Amino acid sequence: MPAKTQMNGSADDVEAAFYDALSRADLDGMMALWAEDEEIVCIHPGAGRLIGHAAIRSSWESIFERGQVNIRPLQLHATHNMLTAVHSIIEEFQRTGDSKQDVHVLATNVYVKTPHGWRITMHHASVASGKAPLDMFKASILH
């Protein structure tokens, strides 16, 4: 496995790089963001659990063979501590030639702080029917 580049920013920076790599179908860029631990996990919508670099890389390679993935992360809710960050996201995606959104994706991204910076340790996404719900947390008014 090639050496990972140093990513000294935040888990948010790694997440931005993750979605950027998705949009460009950049397999090497995507895989450089994952933790070196072989216990990393990825679950794509409607698919089984993948564990380890080889299985995860192979799955993304198959996805990227179809071209870039047009996913936009929305409605981030995050919890952080010094060594771990968990992001719950609603993802909006655009299917080629489809302007109607009748589904959205719920994703959880887990990051760990390593000696080489923040890295992805888990990505779990599942399809949910209907339009994405409003972000009630941001829409609420505190008295």
C-alpha atoms as a PDB file:
ATOM      1  CA  MET A   1       0.000   0.000   0.000  1.00  0.00           C
ATOM      2  CA  PRO A   2       1.429   3.431  -0.906  1.00  0.00           C
ATOM      3  CA  ALA A   3       2.362   5.851   1.856  1.00  0.00           C
ATOM      4  CA  LYS A   4      -0.452   8.153   2.939  1.00  0.00           C
ATOM      5  CA  THR A   5      -0.110  11.872   2.572  1.00  0.00           C
ATOM      6  CA  GLN A   6      -0.186  13.967   5.714  1.00  0.00           C
ATOM      7  CA  MET A   7      -3.609  15.504   6.341  1.00  0.00           C
ATOM      8  CA  ASN A   8      -3.169  17.812   9.315  1.00  0.00           C
ATOM      9  CA  GLY A   9      -6.513  19.559   9.029  1.00  0.00           C
ATOM     10  CA  SER A  10      -9.724  18.553  10.674  1.00  0.00           C
ATOM     11  CA  ALA A  11     -12.120  15.680  10.111  1.00  0.00           C
ATOM     12  CA  ASP A  12     -14.178  18.242   8.168  1.00  0.00           C
ATOM     13  CA  ASP A  13     -11.230  18.723   5.799  1.00  0.00           C
ATOM     14  CA  VAL A  14     -10.983  14.968   5.214  1.00  0.00           C
ATOM     15  CA  GLU A  15     -14.718  14.833   4.568  1.00  0.00           C
ATOM     16  CA  ALA A  16     -14.465  17.632   2.002  1.00  0.00           C
ATOM     17  CA  ALA A  17     -11.602  15.747   0.312  1.00  0.00           C
ATOM     18  CA  PHE A  18     -13.728  12.544   0.349  1.00  0.00           C
ATOM     19  CA  TYR A  19     -16.635  14.174  -1.496  1.00  0.00           C
ATOM     20  CA  ASP A  20     -14.223  15.933  -3.850  1.00  0.00           C
ATOM     21  CA  ALA A  21     -12.595  12.589  -4.726  1.00  0.00           C
ATOM     22  CA  LEU A  22     -16.075  11.135  -5.328  1.00  0.00           C
ATOM     23  CA  SER A  23     -16.961  13.962  -7.704  1.00  0.00           C
ATOM     24  CA  ARG A  24     -13.778  13.375  -9.717  1.00  0.00           C
ATOM     25  CA  ALA A  25     -13.833   9.532  -9.557  1.00  0.00           C
ATOM     26  CA  ASP A  26     -10.335   9.770  -8.025  1.00  0.00           C
ATOM     27  CA  LEU A  27      -9.676   6.289  -6.638  1.00  0.00           C
ATOM     28  CA  ASP A  28      -6.151   6.985  -5.352  1.00  0.00           C
ATOM     29  CA  GLY A  29      -7.255  10.265  -3.782  1.00  0.00           C
ATOM     30  CA  MET A  30     -10.188   8.505  -2.140  1.00  0.00           C
ATOM     31  CA  MET A  31      -8.140   5.637  -0.743  1.00  0.00           C
ATOM     32  CA  ALA A  32      -5.445   7.985   0.628  1.00  0.00           C
ATOM     33  CA  LEU A  33      -8.081   9.297   3.048  1.00  0.00           C
ATOM     34  CA  TRP A  34      -8.735   5.962   4.756  1.00  0.00           C
ATOM     35  CA  ALA A  35      -7.014   4.860   7.977  1.00  0.00           C
ATOM     36  CA  GLU A  36      -4.166   2.379   7.600  1.00  0.00           C
ATOM     37  CA  ASP A  37      -5.969  -0.077   9.884  1.00  0.00           C
ATOM     38  CA  GLU A  38      -7.279  -3.151   8.051  1.00  0.00           C
ATOM     39  CA  GLU A  39     -10.451  -3.005  10.151  1.00  0.00           C
ATOM     40  CA  ILE A  40     -11.840  -0.087   8.124  1.00  0.00           C
ATOM     41  CA  VAL A  41     -15.453  -0.586   7.016  1.00  0.00           C
ATOM     42  CA  CYS A  42     -17.524   0.627   4.075  1.00  0.00           C
ATOM     43  CA  ILE A  43     -21.186  -0.112   3.413  1.00  0.00           C
ATOM     44  CA  HIS A  44     -22.649   1.167   0.144  1.00  0.00           C
ATOM     45  CA  PRO A  45     -26.428   1.584  -0.222  1.00  0.00           C
ATOM     46  CA  GLY A  46     -28.104  -1.797  -0.569  1.00  0.00           C
ATOM     47  CA  ALA A  47     -24.811  -3.678  -0.361  1.00  0.00           C
ATOM     48  CA  GLY A  48     -23.025  -5.799   2.197  1.00  0.00           C
ATOM     49  CA  ARG A  49     -20.318  -4.772   4.635  1.00  0.00           C
ATOM     50  CA  LEU A  50     -16.802  -4.448   3.213  1.00  0.00           C
ATOM     51  CA  ILE A  51     -13.828  -4.732   5.546  1.00  0.00           C
ATOM     52  CA  GLY A  52     -10.238  -3.826   4.701  1.00  0.00           C
ATOM     53  CA  HIS A  53      -8.442  -1.844   2.032  1.00  0.00           C
ATOM     54  CA  ALA A  54      -8.603  -4.410  -0.779  1.00  0.00           C
ATOM     55  CA  ALA A  55     -12.377  -4.909  -0.565  1.00  0.00           C
ATOM     56  CA  ILE A  56     -13.115  -1.203  -0.180  1.00  0.00           C
ATOM     57  CA  ARG A  57     -10.778  -0.191  -3.008  1.00  0.00           C
ATOM     58  CA  SER A  58     -12.305  -2.800  -5.316  1.00  0.00           C
ATOM     59  CA  SER A  59     -15.824  -1.542  -4.604  1.00  0.00           C
ATOM     60  CA  TRP A  60     -14.946   2.092  -5.297  1.00  0.00           C
ATOM     61  CA  GLU A  61     -13.082   1.027  -8.429  1.00  0.00           C
ATOM     62  CA  SER A  62     -16.270  -0.636  -9.715  1.00  0.00           C
ATOM     63  CA  ILE A  63     -18.313   2.453  -8.877  1.00  0.00           C
ATOM     64  CA  PHE A  64     -15.831   4.810 -10.557  1.00  0.00           C
ATOM     65  CA  GLU A  65     -15.773   2.706 -13.738  1.00  0.00           C
ATOM     66  CA  ARG A  66     -19.186   4.269 -14.416  1.00  0.00           C
ATOM     67  CA  GLY A  67     -17.716   7.773 -14.039  1.00  0.00           C
ATOM     68  CA  GLN A  68     -17.876  10.457 -11.429  1.00  0.00           C
ATOM     69  CA  VAL A  69     -20.390  10.325  -8.615  1.00  0.00           C
ATOM     70  CA  ASN A  70     -22.496  13.451  -8.213  1.00  0.00           C
ATOM     71  CA  ILE A  71     -23.146  13.541  -4.482  1.00  0.00           C
ATOM     72  CA  ARG A  72     -23.495  16.661  -2.396  1.00  0.00           C
ATOM     73  CA  PRO A  73     -23.376  16.383   1.399  1.00  0.00           C
ATOM     74  CA  LEU A  74     -26.139  18.289   3.178  1.00  0.00           C
ATOM     75  CA  GLN A  75     -27.338  18.685   6.747  1.00  0.00           C
ATOM     76  CA  LEU A  76     -24.227  17.661   8.643  1.00  0.00           C
ATOM     77  CA  HIS A  77     -24.624  16.765  12.300  1.00  0.00           C
ATOM     78  CA  ALA A  78     -21.303  16.020  13.951  1.00  0.00           C
ATOM     79  CA  THR A  79     -19.903  14.893  17.249  1.00  0.00           C
ATOM     80  CA  HIS A  80     -16.192  15.291  17.919  1.00  0.00           C
ATOM     81  CA  ASN A  81     -13.705  14.562  20.615  1.00  0.00           C
ATOM     82  CA  MET A  82      -9.915  14.674  20.500  1.00  0.00           C
ATOM     83  CA  LEU A  83      -9.497  11.353  18.666  1.00  0.00           C
ATOM     84  CA  THR A  84     -12.823  10.584  16.975  1.00  0.00           C
ATOM     85  CA  ALA A  85     -15.404  12.388  14.871  1.00  0.00           C
ATOM     86  CA  VAL A  86     -18.756  10.993  13.782  1.00  0.00           C
ATOM     87  CA  HIS A  87     -20.640  12.773  11.007  1.00  0.00           C
ATOM     88  CA  SER A  88     -24.267  12.040  10.156  1.00  0.00           C
ATOM     89  CA  ILE A  89     -25.092  13.453   6.741  1.00  0.00           C
ATOM     90  CA  ILE A  90     -27.944  13.582   4.307  1.00  0.00           C
ATOM     91  CA  GLU A  91     -26.478  13.184   0.827  1.00  0.00           C
ATOM     92  CA  GLU A  92     -28.187  14.580  -2.231  1.00  0.00           C
ATOM     93  CA  PHE A  93     -27.310  12.854  -5.446  1.00  0.00           C
ATOM     94  CA  GLN A  94     -28.151  13.505  -9.056  1.00  0.00           C
ATOM     95  CA  ARG A  95     -28.693  10.576 -11.342  1.00  0.00           C
ATOM     96  CA  THR A  96     -27.658  11.130 -14.937  1.00  0.00           C
ATOM     97  CA  GLY A  97     -30.590  12.567 -16.904  1.00  0.00           C
ATOM     98  CA  ASP A  98     -32.838  12.688 -13.819  1.00  0.00           C
ATOM     99  CA  SER A  99     -33.839  16.063 -12.445  1.00  0.00           C
ATOM    100  CA  LYS A 100     -36.361  14.717  -9.886  1.00  0.00           C
ATOM    101  CA  GLN A 101     -35.165  13.710  -6.440  1.00  0.00           C
ATOM    102  CA  ASP A 102     -37.364  10.896  -5.143  1.00  0.00           C
ATOM    103  CA  VAL A 103     -34.717   9.427  -2.841  1.00  0.00           C
ATOM    104  CA  HIS A 104     -31.885  10.647  -0.683  1.00  0.00           C
ATOM    105  CA  VAL A 105     -28.977   8.941   1.039  1.00  0.00           C
ATOM    106  CA  LEU A 106     -28.324   8.830   4.763  1.00  0.00           C
ATOM    107  CA  ALA A 107     -24.623   8.481   5.495  1.00  0.00           C
ATOM    108  CA  THR A 108     -22.459   8.115   8.556  1.00  0.00           C
ATOM    109  CA  ASN A 109     -18.757   8.875   8.264  1.00  0.00           C
ATOM    110  CA  VAL A 110     -16.460   8.044  11.174  1.00  0.00           C
ATOM    111  CA  TYR A 111     -12.986   9.583  11.432  1.00  0.00           C
ATOM    112  CA  VAL A 112     -10.073   8.811  13.737  1.00  0.00           C
ATOM    113  CA  LYS A 113      -7.074  10.948  14.567  1.00  0.00           C
ATOM    114  CA  THR A 114      -3.901   9.044  13.657  1.00  0.00           C
ATOM    115  CA  PRO A 115      -0.203   9.976  13.729  1.00  0.00           C
ATOM    116  CA  HIS A 116      -0.711  10.899  10.051  1.00  0.00           C
ATOM    117  CA  GLY A 117      -3.729  13.122  10.690  1.00  0.00           C
ATOM    118  CA  TRP A 118      -7.460  12.481  10.475  1.00  0.00           C
ATOM    119  CA  ARG A 119      -8.520   9.401   8.481  1.00  0.00           C
ATOM    120  CA  ILE A 120     -11.778   7.691   7.541  1.00  0.00           C
ATOM    121  CA  THR A 121     -12.414   4.505   9.452  1.00  0.00           C
ATOM    122  CA  MET A 122     -16.034   3.924   8.383  1.00  0.00           C
ATOM    123  CA  HIS A 123     -18.436   5.071   5.672  1.00  0.00           C
ATOM    124  CA  HIS A 124     -21.978   3.703   5.833  1.00  0.00           C
ATOM    125  CA  ALA A 125     -24.637   4.890   3.386  1.00  0.00           C
ATOM    126  CA  SER A 126     -28.220   3.795   2.851  1.00  0.00           C
ATOM    127  CA  VAL A 127     -30.975   4.974   0.534  1.00  0.00           C
ATOM    128  CA  ALA A 128     -34.091   6.536   2.029  1.00  0.00           C
ATOM    129  CA  SER A 129     -37.217   7.148  -0.027  1.00  0.00           C
ATOM    130  CA  GLY A 130     -38.809  10.532  -0.488  1.00  0.00           C
ATOM    131  CA  LYS A 131     -37.345  13.987  -0.355  1.00  0.00           C
ATOM    132  CA  ALA A 132     -34.730  14.757   2.263  1.00  0.00           C
ATOM    133  CA  PRO A 133     -36.331  16.078   5.460  1.00  0.00           C
ATOM    134  CA  LEU A 134     -35.784  19.652   6.526  1.00  0.00           C
ATOM    135  CA  ASP A 135     -32.960  20.145   8.961  1.00  0.00           C
ATOM    136  CA  MET A 136     -35.109  20.784  12.023  1.00  0.00           C
ATOM    137  CA  PHE A 137     -32.128  21.506  14.245  1.00  0.00           C
ATOM    138  CA  LYS A 138     -31.067  24.475  12.128  1.00  0.00           C
ATOM    139  CA  ALA A 139     -34.663  25.564  11.466  1.00  0.00           C
ATOM    140  CA  SER A 140     -35.632  25.724  15.138  1.00  0.00           C
ATOM    141  CA  ILE A 141     -35.735  28.989  17.064  1.00  0.00           C
ATOM    142  CA  LEU A 142     -34.292  29.063  20.553  1.00  0.00           C
ATOM    143  CA  HIS A 143     -36.048  31.290  23.097  1.00  0.00           C
END
